[in-house]
PDB file of C-alpha atoms in Angstrom:
ATOM      1  CA  MET A  17       0.006  -0.023   0.035  1.00 49.00           C
ATOM      2  CA  THR A  18       1.354   3.432  -0.953  1.00 59.00           C
ATOM      3  CA  ASP A  19       1.992   5.741   1.965  1.00 74.00           C
ATOM      4  CA  PRO A  20      -0.377   8.632   1.967  1.00 86.00           C
ATOM      5  CA  LEU A  21       2.104  11.307   3.206  1.00 89.00           C
ATOM      6  CA  PRO A  22       4.321  11.337   0.124  1.00 91.00           C
ATOM      7  CA  LEU A  23       1.209  11.444  -2.111  1.00 92.00           C
ATOM      8  CA  SER A  24      -0.181  14.378  -0.077  1.00 92.00           C
ATOM      9  CA  PHE A  25       3.284  16.073  -0.334  1.00 91.00           C
ATOM     10  CA  ALA A  26       3.414  15.565  -4.119  1.00 91.00           C
ATOM     11  CA  ALA A  27      -0.166  17.144  -4.467  1.00 91.00           C
ATOM     12  CA  HIS A  28       0.950  20.105  -2.291  1.00 89.00           C
ATOM     13  CA  LEU A  29       4.038  20.662  -4.509  1.00 87.00           C
ATOM     14  CA  ALA A  30       1.979  20.583  -7.733  1.00 85.00           C
ATOM     15  CA  ARG A  31      -1.024  22.492  -6.597  1.00 85.00           C
ATOM     16  CA  ASP A  32       0.365  25.091  -3.958  1.00 82.00           C
ATOM     17  CA  ARG A  33       4.037  25.371  -4.967  1.00 78.00           C
ATOM     18  CA  ARG A  34       3.485  24.969  -8.774  1.00 72.00           C
ATOM     19  CA  ARG A  35       6.617  22.761  -9.049  1.00 75.00           C
ATOM     20  CA  SER A  36       7.414  21.080 -12.261  1.00 69.00           C
ATOM     21  CA  VAL A  37       6.262  17.538 -13.000  1.00 75.00           C
ATOM     22  CA  HIS A  38       9.784  16.013 -12.725  1.00 72.00           C
ATOM     23  CA  THR A  39      10.482  17.753  -9.467  1.00 79.00           C
ATOM     24  CA  VAL A  40       7.150  16.572  -8.072  1.00 86.00           C
ATOM     25  CA  ARG A  41       8.076  13.032  -8.985  1.00 87.00           C
ATOM     26  CA  ALA A  42      11.616  13.266  -7.594  1.00 88.00           C
ATOM     27  CA  TYR A  43      10.492  14.802  -4.314  1.00 91.00           C
ATOM     28  CA  GLN A  44       7.714  12.362  -3.723  1.00 92.00           C
ATOM     29  CA  ALA A  45      10.213   9.500  -4.334  1.00 92.00           C
ATOM     30  CA  THR A  46      12.575  11.122  -1.724  1.00 92.00           C
ATOM     31  CA  ALA A  47       9.717  11.323   0.716  1.00 92.00           C
ATOM     32  CA  ALA A  48       8.945   7.653   0.248  1.00 93.00           C
ATOM     33  CA  ARG A  49      12.591   6.684   0.632  1.00 94.00           C
ATOM     34  CA  LEU A  50      12.802   8.653   3.885  1.00 93.00           C
ATOM     35  CA  ILE A  51       9.816   7.025   5.379  1.00 93.00           C
ATOM     36  CA  ALA A  52      11.046   3.614   4.349  1.00 92.00           C
ATOM     37  CA  PHE A  53      14.396   4.278   5.831  1.00 93.00           C
ATOM     38  CA  LEU A  54      13.023   5.648   9.225  1.00 92.00           C
ATOM     39  CA  GLN A  55      10.723   2.590   9.520  1.00 92.00           C
ATOM     40  CA  ALA A  56      13.745   0.282   9.350  1.00 92.00           C
ATOM     41  CA  HIS A  57      15.944   2.732  11.397  1.00 92.00           C
ATOM     42  CA  TRP A  58      13.426   3.107  14.168  1.00 91.00           C
ATOM     43  CA  GLY A  59      11.691  -0.250  13.854  1.00 89.00           C
ATOM     44  CA  GLY A  60       8.192   1.054  13.739  1.00 86.00           C
ATOM     45  CA  ALA A  61       5.491   2.787  11.713  1.00 87.00           C
ATOM     46  CA  VAL A  62       6.188   6.435  10.749  1.00 89.00           C
ATOM     47  CA  ASP A  63       3.402   9.067  10.671  1.00 88.00           C
ATOM     48  CA  ALA A  64       3.356  12.934  10.593  1.00 87.00           C
ATOM     49  CA  ALA A  65       3.942  13.067  14.349  1.00 87.00           C
ATOM     50  CA  ALA A  66       6.919  10.734  14.148  1.00 88.00           C
ATOM     51  CA  LEU A  67       8.527  12.921  11.414  1.00 89.00           C
ATOM     52  CA  GLY A  68       8.370  15.783  13.795  1.00 86.00           C
ATOM     53  CA  ARG A  69      10.886  13.976  15.935  1.00 86.00           C
ATOM     54  CA  VAL A  70      13.481  13.430  13.202  1.00 89.00           C
ATOM     55  CA  THR A  71      16.927  14.501  14.497  1.00 89.00           C
ATOM     56  CA  PRO A  72      20.134  15.675  12.653  1.00 90.00           C
ATOM     57  CA  ALA A  73      21.526  12.280  13.375  1.00 91.00           C
ATOM     58  CA  ASP A  74      18.655  10.571  11.611  1.00 90.00           C
ATOM     59  CA  LEU A  75      19.135  12.745   8.582  1.00 90.00           C
ATOM     60  CA  ARG A  76      23.027  12.047   8.534  1.00 90.00           C
ATOM     61  CA  ALA A  77      22.215   8.369   8.648  1.00 92.00           C
ATOM     62  CA  PHE A  78      19.832   8.656   5.837  1.00 92.00           C
ATOM     63  CA  LEU A  79      22.171  10.684   3.637  1.00 90.00           C
ATOM     64  CA  ALA A  80      24.978   8.225   4.456  1.00 90.00           C
ATOM     65  CA  LYS A  81      22.830   5.353   3.163  1.00 91.00           C
ATOM     66  CA  ARG A  82      22.018   7.297  -0.005  1.00 89.00           C
ATOM     67  CA  ARG A  83      25.613   8.211  -0.553  1.00 86.00           C
ATOM     68  CA  GLY A  84      26.536   4.507  -0.117  1.00 86.00           C
ATOM     69  CA  GLU A  85      24.020   3.734  -3.010  1.00 86.00           C
ATOM     70  CA  GLY A  86      26.170   6.041  -5.262  1.00 82.00           C
ATOM     71  CA  LEU A  87      24.704   9.552  -4.879  1.00 80.00           C
ATOM     72  CA  GLY A  88      27.150  12.268  -5.782  1.00 77.00           C
ATOM     73  CA  ASN A  89      27.408  15.630  -4.034  1.00 76.00           C
ATOM     74  CA  ALA A  90      24.848  17.528  -6.173  1.00 71.00           C
ATOM     75  CA  SER A  91      22.347  14.654  -5.975  1.00 79.00           C
ATOM     76  CA  ALA A  92      22.805  14.320  -2.229  1.00 83.00           C
ATOM     77  CA  ALA A  93      22.357  18.016  -1.759  1.00 81.00           C
ATOM     78  CA  ARG A  94      19.098  17.847  -3.800  1.00 81.00           C
ATOM     79  CA  GLU A  95      17.970  14.903  -1.814  1.00 87.00           C
ATOM     80  CA  LEU A  96      18.562  16.836   1.445  1.00 86.00           C
ATOM     81  CA  SER A  97      16.628  19.812   0.020  1.00 84.00           C
ATOM     82  CA  ALA A  98      13.660  17.510  -0.723  1.00 88.00           C
ATOM     83  CA  VAL A  99      13.810  16.072   2.803  1.00 89.00           C
ATOM     84  CA  ARG A 100      13.682  19.468   4.413  1.00 88.00           C
ATOM     85  CA  ALA A 101      10.821  20.359   2.217  1.00 87.00           C
ATOM     86  CA  PHE A 102       8.953  17.166   3.093  1.00 90.00           C
ATOM     87  CA  LEU A 103       9.552  17.532   6.918  1.00 89.00           C
ATOM     88  CA  ALA A 104       8.347  21.119   6.755  1.00 87.00           C
ATOM     89  CA  PHE A 105       5.138  20.079   5.038  1.00 88.00           C
ATOM     90  CA  ALA A 106       4.513  17.096   7.374  1.00 85.00           C
ATOM     91  CA  GLY A 107       5.122  19.215  10.408  1.00 79.00           C
ATOM     92  CA  GLY A 108       2.865  22.155   9.489  1.00 70.00           C
ATOM     93  CA  PRO A 109       3.430  25.949   9.373  1.00 62.00           C
ATOM     94  CA  ASP A 110       5.262  25.860  12.749  1.00 63.00           C
ATOM     95  CA  ALA A 111       7.606  23.053  11.845  1.00 64.00           C
ATOM     96  CA  ALA A 112      11.355  23.637  12.209  1.00 68.00           C
ATOM     97  CA  PRO A 113      13.029  20.703  10.387  1.00 70.00           C
ATOM     98  CA  PRO A 114      16.522  19.788  11.786  1.00 75.00           C
ATOM     99  CA  ARG A 115      19.398  21.519   9.896  1.00 76.00           C
ATOM    100  CA  ILE A 116      22.531  19.732   8.885  1.00 78.00           C
ATOM    101  CA  ARG A 117      25.239  20.961   6.600  1.00 73.00           C
ATOM    102  CA  GLY A 118      24.807  19.752   3.179  1.00 69.00           C
ATOM    103  CA  PRO A 119      27.572  18.041   1.037  1.00 66.00           C
ATOM    104  CA  ARG A 120      30.048  20.409  -0.549  1.00 62.00           C
ATOM    105  CA  VAL A 121      32.211  20.252  -3.687  1.00 47.00           C
ATOM    106  CA  LYS A 122      35.796  20.856  -3.057  1.00 48.00           C
ATOM    107  CA  LYS A 123      37.221  23.994  -4.787  1.00 41.00           C
ATOM    108  CA  GLY A 124      40.203  23.661  -6.906  1.00 40.00           C
ATOM    109  CA  LEU A 125      41.149  24.058 -10.531  1.00 38.00           C
ATOM    110  CA  PRO A 126      38.382  24.787 -12.958  1.00 42.00           C
ATOM    111  CA  ARG A 127      36.826  21.543 -14.134  1.00 57.00           C
ATOM    112  CA  PRO A 128      33.760  20.472 -16.018  1.00 64.00           C
ATOM    113  CA  ILE A 129      30.468  20.021 -14.287  1.00 72.00           C
ATOM    114  CA  ALA A 130      29.472  16.331 -14.171  1.00 72.00           C
ATOM    115  CA  PRO A 131      26.438  15.417 -16.242  1.00 73.00           C
ATOM    116  CA  ALA A 132      24.321  14.722 -13.158  1.00 75.00           C
ATOM    117  CA  GLU A 133      25.249  17.957 -11.644  1.00 78.00           C
ATOM    118  CA  ALA A 134      24.460  19.932 -14.804  1.00 79.00           C
ATOM    119  CA  VAL A 135      20.968  18.412 -14.832  1.00 78.00           C
ATOM    120  CA  ALA A 136      20.461  19.064 -11.081  1.00 82.00           C
ATOM    121  CA  LEU A 137      21.547  22.623 -11.582  1.00 84.00           C
ATOM    122  CA  ALA A 138      19.191  23.259 -14.496  1.00 84.00           C
ATOM    123  CA  GLU A 139      16.343  21.503 -12.394  1.00 83.00           C
ATOM    124  CA  GLU A 140      17.126  23.644  -9.384  1.00 85.00           C
ATOM    125  CA  VAL A 141      17.000  26.897 -11.546  1.00 88.00           C
ATOM    126  CA  GLU A 142      13.639  25.766 -12.999  1.00 86.00           C
ATOM    127  CA  ASP A 143      12.202  25.074  -9.566  1.00 83.00           C
ATOM    128  CA  GLY A 144      13.263  28.438  -8.300  1.00 82.00           C
ATOM    129  CA  ALA A 145      11.420  30.434 -10.860  1.00 86.00           C
ATOM    130  CA  ARG A 146       8.377  32.271  -9.754  1.00 82.00           C
ATOM    131  CA  GLU A 147       6.129  31.215 -12.651  1.00 89.00           C
ATOM    132  CA  PRO A 148       6.094  27.943 -14.559  1.00 91.00           C
ATOM    133  CA  TRP A 149       6.682  29.542 -17.869  1.00 93.00           C
ATOM    134  CA  ILE A 150       9.811  31.220 -16.523  1.00 93.00           C
ATOM    135  CA  GLY A 151      11.017  27.971 -15.132  1.00 91.00           C
ATOM    136  CA  ALA A 152      10.604  26.312 -18.598  1.00 91.00           C
ATOM    137  CA  ARG A 153      12.477  29.252 -20.165  1.00 92.00           C
ATOM    138  CA  ASP A 154      15.457  28.896 -17.804  1.00 92.00           C
ATOM    139  CA  TRP A 155      15.466  25.146 -18.219  1.00 90.00           C
ATOM    140  CA  ALA A 156      15.540  25.466 -22.037  1.00 91.00           C
ATOM    141  CA  VAL A 157      18.391  28.157 -21.933  1.00 91.00           C
ATOM    142  CA  LEU A 158      20.568  25.999 -19.661  1.00 89.00           C
ATOM    143  CA  LEU A 159      20.040  22.945 -21.800  1.00 86.00           C
ATOM    144  CA  LEU A 160      21.117  24.911 -24.910  1.00 86.00           C
ATOM    145  CA  LEU A 161      24.406  25.844 -23.166  1.00 85.00           C
ATOM    146  CA  TYR A 162      25.001  22.220 -21.892  1.00 83.00           C
ATOM    147  CA  GLY A 163      23.447  20.283 -24.732  1.00 78.00           C
ATOM    148  CA  ALA A 164      24.470  22.376 -27.714  1.00 79.00           C
ATOM    149  CA  GLY A 165      27.539  24.214 -26.425  1.00 78.00           C
ATOM    150  CA  LEU A 166      26.144  27.720 -26.932  1.00 85.00           C
ATOM    151  CA  ARG A 167      27.461  30.812 -25.312  1.00 82.00           C
ATOM    152  CA  ILE A 168      24.741  32.544 -23.190  1.00 86.00           C
ATOM    153  CA  GLY A 169      24.711  35.451 -25.517  1.00 87.00           C
ATOM    154  CA  GLU A 170      24.169  33.182 -28.463  1.00 87.00           C
ATOM    155  CA  ALA A 171      21.223  31.490 -26.793  1.00 89.00           C
ATOM    156  CA  LEU A 172      19.657  34.711 -25.839  1.00 91.00           C
ATOM    157  CA  GLY A 173      20.216  36.103 -29.326  1.00 90.00           C
ATOM    158  CA  LEU A 174      17.914  33.454 -30.855  1.00 92.00           C
ATOM    159  CA  THR A 175      14.738  34.751 -32.388  1.00 92.00           C
ATOM    160  CA  GLY A 176      11.360  33.228 -33.324  1.00 93.00           C
ATOM    161  CA  ALA A 177      12.865  32.623 -36.793  1.00 92.00           C
ATOM    162  CA  VAL A 178      14.540  29.390 -35.604  1.00 90.00           C
ATOM    163  CA  LEU A 179      10.965  27.916 -35.311  1.00 91.00           C
ATOM    164  CA  PRO A 180       9.814  25.334 -36.044  1.00 92.00           C
ATOM    165  CA  LEU A 181      12.818  23.467 -34.662  1.00 90.00           C
ATOM    166  CA  GLY A 182      14.566  20.688 -36.654  1.00 88.00           C
ATOM    167  CA  ASP A 183      17.445  18.481 -35.970  1.00 85.00           C
ATOM    168  CA  THR A 184      19.995  21.345 -36.213  1.00 83.00           C
ATOM    169  CA  LEU A 185      20.100  24.959 -35.120  1.00 82.00           C
ATOM    170  CA  ARG A 186      21.746  27.951 -36.965  1.00 83.00           C
ATOM    171  CA  VAL A 187      23.608  30.041 -34.380  1.00 81.00           C
ATOM    172  CA  THR A 188      25.202  33.431 -34.802  1.00 80.00           C
ATOM    173  CA  GLY A 189      28.320  33.774 -32.699  1.00 76.00           C
ATOM    174  CA  LYS A 190      31.179  36.205 -32.293  1.00 71.00           C
ATOM    175  CA  ARG A 191      31.982  38.463 -35.167  1.00 67.00           C
ATOM    176  CA  ALA A 192      28.682  37.565 -36.737  1.00 74.00           C
ATOM    177  CA  LYS A 193      30.025  34.154 -37.593  1.00 75.00           C
ATOM    178  CA  THR A 194      27.216  31.607 -38.160  1.00 79.00           C
ATOM    179  CA  ARG A 195      27.482  27.802 -37.490  1.00 80.00           C
ATOM    180  CA  ILE A 196      25.197  24.846 -37.492  1.00 80.00           C
ATOM    181  CA  VAL A 197      24.876  22.849 -34.252  1.00 80.00           C
ATOM    182  CA  PRO A 198      22.940  19.530 -33.678  1.00 78.00           C
ATOM    183  CA  LEU A 199      19.975  19.776 -31.472  1.00 81.00           C
ATOM    184  CA  LEU A 200      19.430  16.900 -29.230  1.00 81.00           C
ATOM    185  CA  PRO A 201      15.767  15.762 -28.806  1.00 86.00           C
ATOM    186  CA  GLN A 202      15.858  16.722 -25.059  1.00 86.00           C
ATOM    187  CA  VAL A 203      16.934  20.270 -25.942  1.00 86.00           C
ATOM    188  CA  ARG A 204      14.394  20.584 -28.666  1.00 90.00           C
ATOM    189  CA  SER A 205      11.685  19.441 -26.271  1.00 92.00           C
ATOM    190  CA  ALA A 206      12.702  21.913 -23.589  1.00 91.00           C
ATOM    191  CA  ILE A 207      12.552  24.796 -26.137  1.00 93.00           C
ATOM    192  CA  GLU A 208       9.228  23.605 -27.540  1.00 94.00           C
ATOM    193  CA  ALA A 209       7.751  23.344 -23.884  1.00 93.00           C
ATOM    194  CA  TYR A 210       8.816  26.843 -23.215  1.00 94.00           C
ATOM    195  CA  VAL A 211       7.336  28.146 -26.364  1.00 95.00           C
ATOM    196  CA  ALA A 212       4.081  26.543 -25.609  1.00 94.00           C
ATOM    197  CA  GLN A 213       3.953  28.274 -22.257  1.00 94.00           C
ATOM    198  CA  SER A 214       5.382  31.729 -23.094  1.00 94.00           C
ATOM    199  CA  PRO A 215       2.789  34.404 -22.891  1.00 93.00           C
ATOM    200  CA  TYR A 216       4.527  36.795 -25.366  1.00 93.00           C
ATOM    201  CA  GLY A 217       4.336  34.783 -28.632  1.00 88.00           C
ATOM    202  CA  THR A 218       7.145  33.858 -30.990  1.00 88.00           C
ATOM    203  CA  ALA A 219       7.336  36.521 -33.700  1.00 90.00           C
ATOM    204  CA  ARG A 220      10.170  35.801 -36.269  1.00 91.00           C
ATOM    205  CA  ASN A 221      11.990  38.964 -35.616  1.00 91.00           C
ATOM    206  CA  ALA A 222      11.485  39.035 -31.806  1.00 93.00           C
ATOM    207  CA  PRO A 223      13.732  37.372 -29.111  1.00 93.00           C
ATOM    208  CA  LEU A 224      12.829  33.795 -28.482  1.00 94.00           C
ATOM    209  CA  PHE A 225      13.604  34.089 -24.751  1.00 95.00           C
ATOM    210  CA  ARG A 226      11.751  36.819 -23.038  1.00 95.00           C
ATOM    211  CA  GLY A 227      12.073  38.547 -19.732  1.00 94.00           C
ATOM    212  CA  ALA A 228       9.261  38.566 -17.150  1.00 92.00           C
ATOM    213  CA  LYS A 229       7.827  41.822 -18.671  1.00 91.00           C
ATOM    214  CA  GLY A 230       8.188  40.670 -22.213  1.00 92.00           C
ATOM    215  CA  GLY A 231      11.490  42.349 -23.246  1.00 92.00           C
ATOM    216  CA  PRO A 232      14.714  40.509 -24.200  1.00 92.00           C
ATOM    217  CA  LEU A 233      15.958  38.212 -21.496  1.00 93.00           C
ATOM    218  CA  SER A 234      19.108  39.604 -19.721  1.00 91.00           C
ATOM    219  CA  PRO A 235      22.110  37.278 -19.286  1.00 90.00           C
ATOM    220  CA  GLY A 236      22.307  38.618 -15.761  1.00 91.00           C
ATOM    221  CA  VAL A 237      18.869  37.005 -14.936  1.00 92.00           C
ATOM    222  CA  ILE A 238      20.236  33.543 -15.848  1.00 91.00           C
ATOM    223  CA  ARG A 239      23.557  34.160 -13.953  1.00 90.00           C
ATOM    224  CA  ARG A 240      21.657  35.217 -10.776  1.00 91.00           C
ATOM    225  CA  SER A 241      19.378  32.057 -11.060  1.00 90.00           C
ATOM    226  CA  VAL A 242      22.441  29.753 -11.464  1.00 88.00           C
ATOM    227  CA  ARG A 243      24.207  31.547  -8.576  1.00 88.00           C
ATOM    228  CA  ALA A 244      21.217  30.822  -6.256  1.00 87.00           C
ATOM    229  CA  ALA A 245      20.836  27.194  -7.543  1.00 86.00           C
ATOM    230  CA  ARG A 246      24.545  26.392  -6.989  1.00 85.00           C
ATOM    231  CA  VAL A 247      24.263  27.629  -3.436  1.00 82.00           C
ATOM    232  CA  GLN A 248      21.371  25.357  -2.743  1.00 80.00           C
ATOM    233  CA  LEU A 249      23.116  22.359  -4.257  1.00 82.00           C
ATOM    234  CA  GLY A 250      26.548  23.095  -2.643  1.00 80.00           C
ATOM    235  CA  LEU A 251      28.402  23.384  -6.014  1.00 79.00           C
ATOM    236  CA  SER A 252      31.512  25.283  -6.610  1.00 75.00           C
ATOM    237  CA  ASP A 253      31.319  29.024  -7.348  1.00 75.00           C
ATOM    238  CA  ARG A 254      33.001  28.121 -10.646  1.00 74.00           C
ATOM    239  CA  THR A 255      29.636  26.553 -11.622  1.00 78.00           C
ATOM    240  CA  THR A 256      28.368  29.368 -13.976  1.00 80.00           C
ATOM    241  CA  PRO A 257      26.416  29.351 -17.202  1.00 81.00           C
ATOM    242  CA  HIS A 258      29.639  29.404 -19.268  1.00 75.00           C
ATOM    243  CA  ALA A 259      30.834  26.398 -17.331  1.00 76.00           C
ATOM    244  CA  LEU A 260      27.984  24.451 -18.873  1.00 78.00           C
ATOM    245  CA  ARG A 261      29.418  25.191 -22.387  1.00 74.00           C
ATOM    246  CA  HIS A 262      32.814  24.277 -21.036  1.00 68.00           C
ATOM    247  CA  SER A 263      31.411  20.925 -19.826  1.00 71.00           C
ATOM    248  CA  PHE A 264      29.782  20.294 -23.199  1.00 64.00           C
ATOM    249  CA  ALA A 265      33.207  20.580 -24.885  1.00 61.00           C
ATOM    250  CA  THR A 266      35.067  18.506 -22.313  1.00 62.00           C
ATOM    251  CA  HIS A 267      32.615  15.683 -22.306  1.00 51.00           C
ATOM    252  CA  LEU A 268      32.635  15.525 -26.147  1.00 52.00           C
ATOM    253  CA  LEU A 269      36.370  15.446 -26.244  1.00 50.00           C
ATOM    254  CA  GLY A 270      36.414  12.785 -23.539  1.00 52.00           C
ATOM    255  CA  ARG A 271      34.201  10.535 -25.751  1.00 55.00           C
ATOM    256  CA  GLY A 272      36.464  10.878 -28.705  1.00 54.00           C
ATOM    257  CA  ALA A 273      35.336  13.906 -30.572  1.00 55.00           C
ATOM    258  CA  ASP A 274      37.818  15.305 -33.063  1.00 52.00           C
ATOM    259  CA  LEU A 275      39.374  18.741 -32.340  1.00 50.00           C
ATOM    260  CA  ARG A 276      38.422  20.169 -35.599  1.00 57.00           C
ATOM    261  CA  ALA A 277      34.768  19.117 -35.229  1.00 54.00           C
ATOM    262  CA  LEU A 278      34.759  20.446 -31.739  1.00 53.00           C
ATOM    263  CA  GLN A 279      36.128  23.767 -33.047  1.00 54.00           C
ATOM    264  CA  GLU A 280      33.205  24.032 -35.428  1.00 58.00           C
ATOM    265  CA  LEU A 281      30.600  23.142 -32.744  1.00 55.00           C
ATOM    266  CA  LEU A 282      31.876  25.742 -30.381  1.00 59.00           C
ATOM    267  CA  GLY A 283      32.383  28.485 -33.007  1.00 56.00           C
ATOM    268  CA  HIS A 284      36.094  29.062 -32.210  1.00 54.00           C
ATOM    269  CA  ALA A 285      37.837  31.182 -34.783  1.00 47.00           C
ATOM    270  CA  SER A 286      41.140  29.249 -34.195  1.00 51.00           C
ATOM    271  CA  LEU A 287      42.004  25.695 -33.234  1.00 44.00           C
ATOM    272  CA  SER A 288      44.275  27.074 -30.372  1.00 54.00           C
ATOM    273  CA  SER A 289      41.018  28.234 -28.651  1.00 47.00           C
ATOM    274  CA  THR A 290      39.706  24.711 -28.714  1.00 51.00           C
ATOM    275  CA  GLN A 291      42.942  22.984 -27.672  1.00 53.00           C
ATOM    276  CA  VAL A 292      42.548  24.214 -24.071  1.00 53.00           C
ATOM    277  CA  TYR A 293      40.049  21.475 -23.619  1.00 55.00           C
ATOM    278  CA  THR A 294      42.710  18.744 -24.263  1.00 54.00           C
ATOM    279  CA  ALA A 295      44.590  20.109 -21.094  1.00 53.00           C
ATOM    280  CA  VAL A 296      41.389  20.028 -19.167  1.00 52.00           C
ATOM    281  CA  ASP A 297      40.527  16.559 -20.100  1.00 54.00           C
ATOM    282  CA  ALA A 298      44.120  15.411 -19.401  1.00 51.00           C
ATOM    283  CA  ALA A 299      43.756  17.066 -15.885  1.00 55.00           C
ATOM    284  CA  HIS A 300      40.533  15.020 -15.293  1.00 52.00           C
ATOM    285  CA  LEU A 301      42.319  11.836 -16.370  1.00 48.00           C
ATOM    286  CA  MET A 302      45.127  12.523 -13.860  1.00 53.00           C
ATOM    287  CA  ASP A 303      42.590  13.052 -10.996  1.00 56.00           C
ATOM    288  CA  VAL A 304      41.146   9.656 -11.958  1.00 46.00           C
ATOM    289  CA  TYR A 305      44.591   8.086 -12.042  1.00 50.00           C
ATOM    290  CA  ARG A 306      45.686   9.561  -8.661  1.00 57.00           C
ATOM    291  CA  SER A 307      42.391   8.490  -6.927  1.00 56.00           C
ATOM    292  CA  ALA A 308      42.251   4.964  -8.430  1.00 52.00           C
ATOM    293  CA  HIS A 309      45.799   3.682  -9.107  1.00 46.00           C
ATOM    294  CA  PRO A 310      47.246   1.791  -6.074  1.00 51.00           C
ATOM    295  CA  ARG A 311      50.735   3.137  -6.812  1.00 49.00           C
ATOM    296  CA  ALA A 312      49.750   6.792  -7.314  1.00 41.00           C
TER     297      ALA A 312
END
């Protein structure tokens, strides 16, 4: 039998908090996992009153179990955020969920964002939006940076003329140079979902991505949203919109992409601009070597 508390929590998120479908699903799953863990941890049934007695030690034990199941820092931070929201919901308006420090990503040399962290970041930005269509907009913009390697200025420079979308996208980059980039189905779906919700239409000569009042969307809006999301997730302050493009390049190179092809995808004028990613990928390989090799 499905526990009613996670179901009520999901209904609250969808109805009162206007959270996205995937966030509601993820938070409901976290709530169910927490209850199952506490039932085994305490050896008894768990109801709303029992959730009010959850201690920091209980939460640390829950997170330790989840980390043992392979959760990374960003996912663990998001799990903790969902737990806090669930405990606050179960405890009512006067509830004060126990606070524990979330996982942090060590600072160091610039490095690409892991795929799971990139998705978690985009989801957190979407969830933090004050209206569903704004959340859909921000999700689409960030997926363009990570999934297509666009600069933020290139993404925000798109107009309604790119519609209807196909398998590729024509992008105007620096020095008015145009290039063709492949459009992943997930990125295309994100843009189409935003277009369907946007209250401002998609005239061919108007910006595709609009601000809250209908004007062109400012890069600063996206940067501020990313800054707030990375704090929530405990990500490094090097996690910026441009870092998503950087990650796109590094991950492609790590999977065998040719430097010349990568140069074209990124819109670099010279190959030397692209070669920086070979150093980054080598640094990542050295990190793996040092952490995994028994003689390192």
